[in-house]
Coordinates of C-alpha atoms in Angstrom, one line a residue:
Chain A
M1 CA 6.2 -10.0 12.6
K2 CA 5.3 -12.7 15.7
P3 CA 2.6 -14.2 17.9
G4 CA 2.2 -12.1 20.6
D5 CA 3.4 -8.7 19.0
V6 CA 1.3 -5.5 20.4
V7 CA 2.3 -2.6 17.7
R8 CA 0.3 0.4 20.0
L9 CA -0.1 4.2 17.6
S10 CA -1.3 7.0 20.7
L11 CA -3.5 10.0 18.2
P12 CA -4.7 13.3 18.7
A13 CA -9.5 12.4 19.5
A14 CA -9.9 14.5 15.8
T15 CA -10.5 13.1 12.4
A16 CA -8.1 13.8 10.8
Y17 CA -6.1 11.7 12.1
V18 CA -8.1 8.6 11.9
G19 CA -6.7 8.2 8.1
V20 CA -3.4 7.6 10.6
A21 CA -5.1 4.7 12.3
R22 CA -6.5 2.9 8.9
S23 CA -3.3 3.0 7.1
L24 CA -1.6 1.0 10.6
A25 CA -3.7 -1.1 10.5
A26 CA -4.4 -2.0 7.1
G27 CA -0.7 -2.0 6.2
L28 CA -0.5 -4.2 9.5
A29 CA -2.8 -6.8 8.1
T30 CA -1.7 -6.5 4.9
R31 CA 2.7 -7.3 5.9
L32 CA 0.5 -10.1 7.8
D33 CA -0.9 -11.2 4.1
F34 CA -4.7 -11.4 5.9
D35 CA -6.7 -11.5 1.8
L36 CA -8.0 -8.9 0.8
D37 CA -11.6 -8.7 1.8
H38 CA -9.8 -8.8 5.1
V39 CA -7.4 -5.8 5.3
E40 CA -10.5 -4.1 3.8
D41 CA -12.7 -4.9 6.4
L42 CA -10.5 -3.6 7.9
R43 CA -9.7 -0.6 7.2
L44 CA -13.3 0.3 7.1
A45 CA -13.7 -0.5 10.8
V46 CA -11.2 1.3 12.2
S47 CA -12.5 4.2 10.5
E48 CA -16.4 3.2 12.2
A49 CA -14.6 2.5 16.2
C50 CA -12.9 5.9 15.3
S51 CA -15.8 8.0 14.6
L52 CA -18.1 6.2 17.0
V53 CA -15.8 7.2 19.7
I54 CA -14.2 10.6 18.9
P55 CA -17.7 12.5 19.5
T56 CA -17.4 12.3 23.3
A57 CA -14.2 12.4 23.8
V58 CA -12.2 14.5 25.5
P59 CA -11.2 17.4 23.7
G60 CA -7.7 17.4 24.4
T61 CA -7.1 13.8 25.2
D62 CA -5.3 10.8 23.0
L63 CA -7.2 8.2 20.7
N64 CA -5.3 4.7 21.5
L65 CA -5.3 2.4 19.0
E66 CA -3.6 -0.6 19.9
V67 CA -3.2 -3.9 17.3
R68 CA -2.3 -7.4 18.8
I69 CA -0.9 -10.2 16.6
G70 CA -2.5 -13.3 17.4
D71 CA -1.8 -17.0 15.9
G72 CA -4.0 -16.3 12.6
E73 CA -5.7 -12.9 14.6
V74 CA -5.3 -10.0 15.3
T75 CA -7.3 -7.6 17.5
L76 CA -8.2 -4.1 18.0
A77 CA -8.5 -2.3 20.9
I78 CA -9.5 1.5 20.5
T79 CA -9.2 3.6 23.8
S80 CA -10.2 6.6 24.8
D81 CA -11.1 9.6 27.6
T82 CA -15.2 9.8 27.1
S83 CA -17.6 11.7 28.2
A84 CA -20.6 8.7 27.0
T85 CA -22.0 7.4 29.9
T86 CA -23.1 4.5 27.8
T87 CA -21.8 2.0 26.1
P88 CA -23.0 2.0 21.9
A89 CA -26.3 -0.1 21.4
D90 CA -26.5 -2.9 19.6
D91 CA -28.3 -2.4 17.1
S92 CA -26.7 1.7 16.6
F93 CA -26.7 2.0 12.9
A94 CA -21.8 2.3 13.8
W95 CA -21.9 -1.1 16.1
T96 CA -24.6 -3.2 13.3
V97 CA -21.6 -2.7 10.7
L98 CA -18.7 -3.1 13.9
S99 CA -20.8 -6.9 14.1
A100 CA -20.4 -7.5 10.8
L101 CA -17.1 -6.5 10.1
A102 CA -15.8 -7.7 12.8
D103 CA -15.4 -11.6 13.7
D104 CA -15.3 -10.3 17.6
A105 CA -16.9 -6.7 18.8
S106 CA -17.3 -5.2 22.3
S107 CA -17.1 -2.4 24.1
T108 CA -16.8 -1.7 27.5
L109 CA -17.6 1.6 29.0
A110 CA -15.3 2.1 32.8
Q111 CA -14.8 5.9 34.4
G112 CA -14.5 7.1 31.7
H113 CA -12.6 5.4 29.7
Q114 CA -13.7 3.2 26.9
V115 CA -12.6 1.1 24.4
I116 CA -13.9 -1.8 21.5
R117 CA -12.3 -4.9 21.2
L118 CA -11.9 -6.5 18.1
R119 CA -10.9 -9.1 16.4
F120 CA -10.3 -10.1 13.3
V121 CA -9.4 -14.1 12.0
S122 CA -7.4 -14.4 8.5
S123 CA -9.2 -17.4 7.5
A124 CA -8.9 -17.4 3.9
E125 CA -11.5 -19.9 2.9
P126 CA -13.0 -20.4 -0.2
M127 CA -16.1 -19.2 -0.6
A128 CA -20.1 -19.5 -2.6
L129 CA -19.3 -16.2 -5.1
D130 CA -22.5 -15.9 -4.9
G131 CA -25.1 -14.1 -7.9
P132 CA -25.5 -14.0 -11.7
A133 CA -21.3 -14.3 -12.2
G134 CA -20.5 -17.1 -10.5
T135 CA -23.4 -19.3 -11.9
E136 CA -22.0 -17.6 -15.1
R137 CA -18.5 -19.1 -14.7
S138 CA -19.6 -22.8 -14.2
Chain B
M1 CA 59.8 14.0 -22.5
T2 CA 58.0 11.2 -20.2
A3 CA 55.0 11.0 -22.1
G4 CA 57.4 9.5 -24.8
Q5 CA 58.8 7.2 -22.5
G6 CA 56.0 6.3 -21.2
D7 CA 54.3 5.5 -25.2
A8 CA 58.0 4.0 -26.2
Q9 CA 57.5 0.5 -24.6
P10 CA 54.1 -1.2 -25.9
A11 CA 55.7 0.9 -29.0
G12 CA 56.2 -3.0 -31.0
R13 CA 53.0 -4.2 -29.8
R14 CA 50.7 -1.5 -30.9
Q15 CA 53.0 -1.9 -34.4
V16 CA 51.5 -5.0 -35.3
R17 CA 48.4 -4.4 -34.7
T18 CA 47.7 -1.2 -35.7
D19 CA 48.7 -3.3 -39.0
A20 CA 46.0 -5.7 -39.5
S21 CA 43.4 -1.9 -38.6
A22 CA 44.9 -0.4 -41.1
S23 CA 44.5 -2.6 -44.0
R24 CA 41.1 -3.5 -42.2
R25 CA 40.6 -0.4 -42.7
E26 CA 41.4 -0.1 -46.0
Q27 CA 40.0 -2.9 -46.9
S28 CA 36.7 -1.5 -45.2
V29 CA 36.1 1.7 -47.1
E30 CA 37.1 -0.1 -50.4
L31 CA 33.6 -2.0 -49.3
F32 CA 32.2 0.6 -48.1
T33 CA 32.2 3.4 -51.7
E34 CA 31.4 -0.8 -53.4
L35 CA 27.9 -1.1 -50.9
V36 CA 27.3 3.5 -51.6
G37 CA 27.2 2.7 -55.9
L38 CA 25.5 -0.5 -55.5
E39 CA 21.7 -1.5 -55.7
Q40 CA 19.8 -2.6 -52.2
G41 CA 19.0 -6.1 -52.3
S42 CA 20.8 -7.6 -55.6
P43 CA 23.5 -10.4 -54.2
R44 CA 26.6 -7.4 -55.5
H45 CA 24.4 -5.4 -52.3
A46 CA 24.1 -8.5 -50.0
K47 CA 27.6 -10.1 -50.4
V48 CA 29.6 -7.2 -50.2
R49 CA 27.2 -6.4 -46.4
A50 CA 27.8 -10.0 -45.0
E51 CA 31.4 -9.3 -46.3
L52 CA 31.8 -5.8 -44.0
V53 CA 29.8 -7.4 -40.7
Q54 CA 32.4 -10.2 -41.1
L55 CA 35.2 -7.5 -41.7
H56 CA 33.7 -5.8 -38.1
A57 CA 32.2 -8.9 -36.4
G58 CA 35.1 -8.7 -34.1
L59 CA 33.5 -5.8 -33.0
A60 CA 30.3 -6.7 -32.6
Y61 CA 32.1 -9.3 -29.7
S62 CA 34.1 -7.5 -27.8
I63 CA 31.5 -5.0 -27.3
A64 CA 29.2 -8.1 -26.9
H65 CA 31.6 -9.4 -23.9
R66 CA 31.6 -6.2 -21.6
F67 CA 28.2 -6.7 -21.1
S68 CA 28.1 -10.1 -20.5
R69 CA 29.0 -9.8 -17.0
R70 CA 25.5 -8.8 -16.1
G71 CA 23.6 -12.3 -16.4
Q72 CA 23.1 -12.9 -20.6
P73 CA 24.0 -15.7 -21.4
D74 CA 26.6 -15.2 -24.0
D75 CA 25.4 -15.6 -27.0
D76 CA 22.7 -14.4 -26.6
L77 CA 24.6 -10.6 -26.2
E78 CA 26.3 -11.5 -29.7
Q79 CA 23.5 -12.1 -32.2
V80 CA 22.2 -8.9 -30.6
A81 CA 25.3 -6.8 -30.7
M82 CA 25.4 -8.6 -34.4
M83 CA 21.7 -6.8 -34.6
G84 CA 23.4 -3.4 -34.5
L85 CA 26.7 -4.4 -36.4
L86 CA 24.0 -4.4 -39.0
K87 CA 21.7 -1.1 -38.5
S88 CA 25.1 0.5 -38.0
V89 CA 26.7 -0.7 -42.2
D90 CA 23.6 0.2 -42.7
R91 CA 23.2 3.0 -42.2
F92 CA 27.1 4.2 -42.2
D93 CA 27.7 7.4 -44.7
P94 CA 31.9 6.6 -45.9
A95 CA 31.6 10.0 -47.4
R96 CA 31.2 11.6 -44.2
G97 CA 34.7 9.9 -43.2
L98 CA 33.8 9.5 -39.9
E99 CA 35.7 6.1 -39.0
F100 CA 33.6 3.2 -39.2
S101 CA 33.8 1.5 -36.1
T102 CA 32.7 5.4 -34.3
F103 CA 30.4 5.8 -36.0
A104 CA 29.0 1.5 -36.0
T105 CA 30.1 1.5 -31.1
P106 CA 27.4 3.6 -30.1
T107 CA 25.1 2.6 -31.5
I108 CA 25.7 -1.5 -30.9
R109 CA 25.3 -0.2 -27.8
G110 CA 22.9 1.5 -27.9
E111 CA 21.4 -1.7 -29.5
I112 CA 22.0 -4.3 -25.8
R113 CA 20.9 -1.7 -23.6
R114 CA 17.5 -2.1 -25.0
H115 CA 17.7 -5.5 -24.8
F116 CA 18.7 -5.6 -21.9
R117 CA 15.8 -2.7 -20.7
D118 CA 13.5 -5.8 -23.1
T119 CA 14.8 -8.4 -21.4
A120 CA 17.1 -8.0 -18.4
W121 CA 16.5 -5.9 -16.6
A122 CA 12.8 -6.3 -16.6
L123 CA 13.6 -8.9 -13.9
H124 CA 15.7 -7.1 -11.6
V125 CA 15.3 -4.0 -12.5
P126 CA 12.6 -3.5 -9.3
R127 CA 9.9 -1.8 -10.7
G128 CA 8.2 1.8 -10.7
L129 CA 5.8 1.7 -7.6
R130 CA 2.5 2.8 -10.4
E131 CA 3.1 -0.1 -13.0
L132 CA 3.2 -2.5 -9.9
A133 CA -0.4 -0.8 -9.2
T134 CA -1.8 -1.0 -12.5
Q135 CA -0.7 -4.5 -12.7
I136 CA -2.3 -4.6 -9.2
P137 CA -6.7 -5.3 -9.6
P138 CA -6.4 -7.3 -12.4
A139 CA -4.4 -9.5 -11.0
V140 CA -6.7 -9.9 -8.3
E141 CA -9.9 -10.3 -10.6
E142 CA -8.1 -13.1 -11.8
L143 CA -7.1 -14.4 -8.3
T144 CA -10.4 -13.6 -6.7
V145 CA -12.1 -16.2 -9.0
E146 CA -8.9 -19.2 -9.0
L147 CA -10.1 -19.5 -5.8
R148 CA -12.9 -18.6 -5.1
R149 CA -12.3 -15.9 -2.8
S150 CA -9.8 -12.5 -2.4
P151 CA -6.3 -13.3 -2.7
R152 CA -3.7 -12.7 -0.7
P153 CA -0.3 -10.3 -0.9
S154 CA 1.9 -12.6 -0.9
E155 CA -0.8 -15.0 -3.5
I156 CA -0.7 -11.7 -5.5
A157 CA 2.7 -11.4 -5.4
A158 CA 3.5 -14.4 -7.2
R159 CA 1.2 -14.2 -9.7
L160 CA 3.5 -10.2 -11.0
G161 CA 6.1 -12.0 -9.6
T162 CA 7.8 -9.4 -6.9
D163 CA 7.3 -8.9 -3.5
P164 CA 4.9 -9.2 -1.1
E165 CA 6.2 -6.4 0.2
R166 CA 6.0 -4.3 -2.6
V167 CA 2.7 -6.2 -3.3
V168 CA 1.7 -4.4 0.6
E169 CA 3.6 -0.5 -0.6
A170 CA 2.1 -0.6 -4.0
L171 CA -1.9 -1.5 -2.0
E172 CA -1.1 1.5 0.7
A173 CA 0.1 3.9 -2.8
A174 CA -3.0 2.4 -4.7
D175 CA -5.6 3.8 -1.6
A176 CA -4.2 7.3 -2.6
F177 CA -4.3 7.7 -5.0
T178 CA -7.0 6.1 -6.3
T179 CA -10.4 7.8 -7.8
I180 CA -13.1 6.5 -7.6
P181 CA -15.2 6.6 -11.3
I182 CA -18.3 8.2 -11.4
E183 CA -19.9 5.8 -13.4
A184 CA -18.2 1.3 -13.0
P185 CA -20.6 -0.7 -16.0
S186 CA -22.6 -3.2 -13.9
R187 CA -23.3 -6.4 -15.0
E188 CA -24.5 -5.3 -18.3
G189 CA -28.2 -5.4 -19.5
R190 CA -29.5 -6.3 -15.8
P191 CA -31.1 -2.7 -13.4
L192 CA -29.5 -3.2 -10.5
T193 CA -33.1 -3.2 -7.5
E194 CA -33.9 -6.2 -10.0
T195 CA -30.6 -8.7 -9.5
L196 CA -31.0 -7.2 -6.0
G197 CA -33.7 -6.7 -4.8
S198 CA -35.2 -3.7 -1.9
P199 CA -32.5 -2.3 0.7
D200 CA -36.5 -2.1 2.9
D201 CA -36.4 -4.8 5.2
A202 CA -32.9 -4.8 5.9
L203 CA -33.7 -1.1 7.2
A204 CA -36.5 -2.8 8.9
R205 CA -34.1 -4.1 11.1
I206 CA -32.1 -1.5 12.7
D207 CA -33.5 1.1 15.1
E208 CA -31.5 3.8 14.9
R209 CA -31.6 7.7 15.1
E210 CA -34.5 8.5 12.9
A211 CA -31.7 10.4 11.6
L212 CA -29.5 7.8 9.0
R213 CA -32.7 6.2 7.7
P214 CA -32.9 9.1 5.1
L215 CA -29.5 9.4 4.6
I216 CA -29.6 5.4 3.4
Q217 CA -32.9 5.7 1.5
A218 CA -30.8 8.6 0.2
L219 CA -27.9 7.5 -1.0
P220 CA -27.7 5.8 -5.2
E221 CA -28.8 3.6 -5.8
R222 CA -25.9 1.3 -5.7
E223 CA -24.3 2.1 -2.9
R224 CA -27.0 1.4 -0.7
A225 CA -27.5 -2.0 -2.3
I226 CA -23.7 -2.4 -1.6
L227 CA -24.2 -0.6 2.3
M228 CA -26.6 -3.1 3.2
M229 CA -25.5 -7.0 1.2
R230 CA -22.5 -5.7 3.3
F231 CA -23.6 -5.3 6.5
F232 CA -27.1 -6.4 6.8
D233 CA -26.2 -9.9 4.9
E234 CA -23.0 -9.8 5.7
M235 CA -21.9 -10.7 1.8
S236 CA -18.1 -10.1 1.8
Q237 CA -16.9 -8.2 -1.0
S238 CA -15.8 -10.2 -2.9
Q239 CA -19.2 -11.8 -3.1
I240 CA -20.7 -8.2 -3.9
A241 CA -18.1 -7.1 -6.2
A242 CA -19.9 -11.0 -8.1
R243 CA -23.2 -10.1 -7.6
V244 CA -23.4 -6.2 -8.7
G245 CA -20.4 -7.8 -11.6
I246 CA -17.7 -4.8 -10.2
S247 CA -14.0 -5.3 -8.7
Q248 CA -13.2 -6.4 -4.8
M249 CA -11.1 -2.5 -5.0
H250 CA -14.3 -1.0 -6.3
V251 CA -17.0 -2.2 -3.9
S252 CA -14.3 -0.8 -1.1
R253 CA -14.0 1.9 -2.5
L254 CA -17.4 3.0 -2.7
L255 CA -18.6 1.4 0.8
S256 CA -15.9 3.0 2.6
R257 CA -16.9 6.1 0.7
T258 CA -20.4 5.5 1.9
L259 CA -20.0 5.2 5.2
R260 CA -17.6 8.6 5.3
D261 CA -21.0 10.5 3.7
L262 CA -22.8 9.2 6.0
H263 CA -20.7 10.5 9.0
D264 CA -20.2 14.0 7.6
E265 CA -24.2 13.4 6.8
L266 CA -25.0 12.9 9.5
E267 CA -23.2 15.1 11.2
A268 CA -24.3 18.3 9.7
A269 CA -28.3 17.1 10.7
S270 CA -27.1 16.8 14.0
A271 CA -25.5 19.9 13.9
V272 CA -28.2 21.3 12.0
S273 CA -31.0 19.6 14.2
A274 CA -28.9 21.1 18.1
Q275 CA -29.2 24.4 16.1
H276 CA -32.7 24.5 15.6
T277 CA -33.8 23.8 19.7

């Protein structure tokens, strides 16, 4: 696995397949040695992005997941043929979740083609373990 | 006829060995017969027992050496084989008319196999995924505290002395078959509300479809709190885990489930409202 590699998965745009997309993204991130928090974030983000695009996907079309391996990061693109006329609102619940999970989240819509792009950086910096547990241990 | 010819050649050598083993067999029968009549723990019993072990030590060594090419130091194996021999001497009943070596060989082998299973095999035989999956959560907990962040699979693998790919597989397997305990213990004595504050402020920030707000309000307290901490306070799963007093993996599963439930309910709610309009 090296920067520049791209993994693509094409699935029917139906919720039954979301788990497969999650597993693919998580499996890749785990093998790229992302820490577990980031892997879980990725997993959740794929679910969210899929549930965002599936309801408006044109019946019978495929959902495409593309994972582009970068240098210490991955970029996911979830693409669908859509009947939606607007991109998700910035303050919608799903978008709030996605932008909290990903380091970058963007969405484009052109000619019935919707793309959600999510970037995840594999930073594994120590952080303050907030709250009672942190104070007890110090 | 051909069999007779084949036997003829090594007969000379065999004769010598047979003499030696015949006398050893005689000696052995004699000693065992005596041993049976002796009081266990008496000095004479101990002496006869030691002589028997001495007499059959060659058997133990030869079995040990058959196993010695498996990466175990020879003296370890010899010692284990001697233990097996000692057990055999103690259990052997000469009255049953069995040859001692016939009786002792499987016992000694069994002892060596058990030794391999307990020591060397634990390192060389791949551990079952399930077993590995159960070792991961405690390792993750430890490493999270030590590193002050959630560990990478390579770090978990190093801690457990296994291959990163095995850890990846075990994590995937764990994801597939682990169920969430209904009530995980939270940090003792302190009600969650006290530690976490009210989610209402965060909620006020989302101008979401009206349907979502009551659904979030209706979530169990802990699930709602975790959801808010993750998506509105942007705390990491490990930070939430430390705050709430459950494991990061548990936080992850609760979050996944909560989001899934919210989506399902949202779908159901919109289906109902569509029917009503």
